[in-house]
Amino acid sequence: EYAIEYSLSLGEGVKTVVSTDIENLIAYCKTNHIACIDRNSDLCRSDSRIDGALADAVEKYGADSRFCSLVYGNIPIRYPELFHQALRFLEQNQDFDAVISMQNVEKYNPDWMFDLNDEVLPQVREVNYRRQALPQKMIHDGHTLIFKSEAFYKKYTGEMPYDKTLQYGIFGTKIKPLINTEVIIDIDTEKDLTLAEAIILCSKSPI
C-alpha cells in the first residue's frame, strides 16, 4: 500500500500499474480503481526474474509510455523527488538508457566481508583497517529504476540484442547511477520489517 500510494503521488503524467498474484492486493486495486495485472504464475516462481513481469506490464499498459519505472512493493519508505530527479535526467540526456539509484555500501564493504562459515572465522588478509580507507563501492538500493520502455521490451523479446552477462544489461549500456543518501529499507527479513515500521512510526510522530 505504501508503494502504491507513492506511485499515485507522482503526478498525473505517471500511470500506476500493479502486477501481482496476491488475491488481497488484486481486490484492493479493484476497490480503489487502480490498474492491476493478475500476474501469470509463470512470472511468480521463486526463480522468476523481474524482467518478465516488467515486459508483461509494458506490453499490456505501457505501449504508449516513453519510460517505465519499477517500484518494488517491499520498500515502504519512499521519496518522490528521487523519481522526478531521475526522470528529468533521462528527459534531458537522451543518450542515457536508464537511471538507477545507488547508495554507498559504507561498512558493508567487500574488504570487510568473509565467506559464510559458522564453524570457524575464515582467515582473510587485512587490507584496510580504517573505514575511511575503504574503497568506495555502491549498490542499488531498490528505490528508483527508470528506463526506456521500447528498448527494454525489444531486448526482452529478442528483437534487439544485448549483453546478457552484464548486470542491468537489459535496461541499457549507458546507465546513470543516482547517488542517494536517504534512508531506504528493503524488506526481506523480519529485522527489516521492524526497522521500517520504527522509521515510519517516528516520521508520523510530532517532534
GROMACS .gro file of N, CA, C and O in nm, residues 6 13 34-35 50 56 63 66 69 78 85 121 126 129 151 154 158 163 185 193:
model
   80
    6TYR      N    1   0.276   0.586  -0.306
    6TYR     CA    2   0.391   0.663  -0.358
    6TYR      C    3   0.377   0.683  -0.509
    6TYR      O    4   0.391   0.794  -0.560
   13GLY      N    5   0.094   1.267  -1.496
   13GLY     CA    6   0.165   1.211  -1.611
   13GLY      C    7   0.221   1.073  -1.587
   13GLY      O    8   0.281   1.013  -1.676
   34ILE      N    9  -0.748   0.099  -0.926
   34ILE     CA   10  -0.607   0.104  -0.967
   34ILE      C   11  -0.582  -0.005  -1.070
   34ILE      O   12  -0.621  -0.121  -1.049
   35ALA      N   13  -0.521   0.030  -1.181
   35ALA     CA   14  -0.492  -0.070  -1.285
   35ALA      C   15  -0.409  -0.184  -1.227
   35ALA      O   16  -0.310  -0.161  -1.157
   50ILE      N   17   1.254  -1.035  -1.255
   50ILE     CA   18   1.157  -0.925  -1.261
   50ILE      C   19   1.135  -0.881  -1.406
   50ILE      O   20   1.032  -0.820  -1.439
   56ASP      N   21   0.566  -0.786  -1.932
   56ASP     CA   22   0.422  -0.810  -1.934
   56ASP      C   23   0.345  -0.680  -1.910
   56ASP      O   24   0.246  -0.651  -1.977
   63ALA      N   25   0.256   0.051  -2.382
   63ALA     CA   26   0.293   0.064  -2.523
   63ALA      C   27   0.313   0.209  -2.564
   63ALA      O   28   0.394   0.239  -2.651
   66ARG      N   29   0.688   0.639  -2.280
   66ARG     CA   30   0.828   0.656  -2.319
   66ARG      C   31   0.922   0.589  -2.219
   66ARG      O   32   1.023   0.529  -2.258
   69SER      N   33   0.904   0.280  -1.491
   69SER     CA   34   0.971   0.287  -1.362
   69SER      C   35   0.929   0.168  -1.277
   69SER      O   36   0.810   0.142  -1.260
   78ARG      N   37   0.966   0.601   0.086
   78ARG     CA   38   0.998   0.647  -0.049
   78ARG      C   39   1.000   0.799  -0.057
   78ARG      O   40   0.940   0.867   0.026
   85GLN      N   41   1.379   1.348  -1.008
   85GLN     CA   42   1.517   1.380  -1.043
   85GLN      C   43   1.568   1.284  -1.151
   85GLN      O   44   1.633   1.327  -1.248
  121LEU      N   45   3.594  -1.869   1.184
  121LEU     CA   46   3.609  -1.749   1.104
  121LEU      C   47   3.719  -1.771   1.001
  121LEU      O   48   3.833  -1.800   1.037
  126GLU      N   49   4.414  -0.875   0.599
  126GLU     CA   50   4.361  -0.741   0.622
  126GLU      C   51   4.418  -0.643   0.520
  126GLU      O   52   4.538  -0.637   0.498
  129TYR      N   53   4.214  -0.128   0.761
  129TYR     CA   54   4.167  -0.134   0.899
  129TYR      C   55   4.068  -0.021   0.927
  129TYR      O   56   3.969  -0.039   0.997
  151ALA      N   57   1.300   0.019  -2.580
  151ALA     CA   58   1.427  -0.051  -2.592
  151ALA      C   59   1.430  -0.173  -2.501
  151ALA      O   60   1.477  -0.281  -2.541
  154LYS      N   61   1.209  -0.453  -2.654
  154LYS     CA   62   1.271  -0.515  -2.771
  154LYS      C   63   1.384  -0.609  -2.730
  154LYS      O   64   1.406  -0.713  -2.794
  158GLY      N   65   1.385  -1.023  -2.779
  158GLY     CA   66   1.489  -1.070  -2.869
  158GLY      C   67   1.502  -0.989  -2.996
  158GLY      O   68   1.587  -1.020  -3.082
  163ASP      N   69   2.405  -0.760  -2.417
  163ASP     CA   70   2.496  -0.849  -2.346
  163ASP      C   71   2.427  -0.899  -2.219
  163ASP      O   72   2.416  -0.825  -2.120
  185ILE      N   73   1.472   0.120   0.327
  185ILE     CA   74   1.464  -0.012   0.389
  185ILE      C   75   1.403  -0.108   0.288
  185ILE      O   76   1.286  -0.096   0.251
  193LEU      N   77   1.163  -0.546   0.849
  193LEU     CA   78   1.026  -0.501   0.874
  193LEU      C   79   1.018  -0.420   1.002
  193LEU      O   80   0.953  -0.315   1.007
   0.00000   0.00000   0.00000
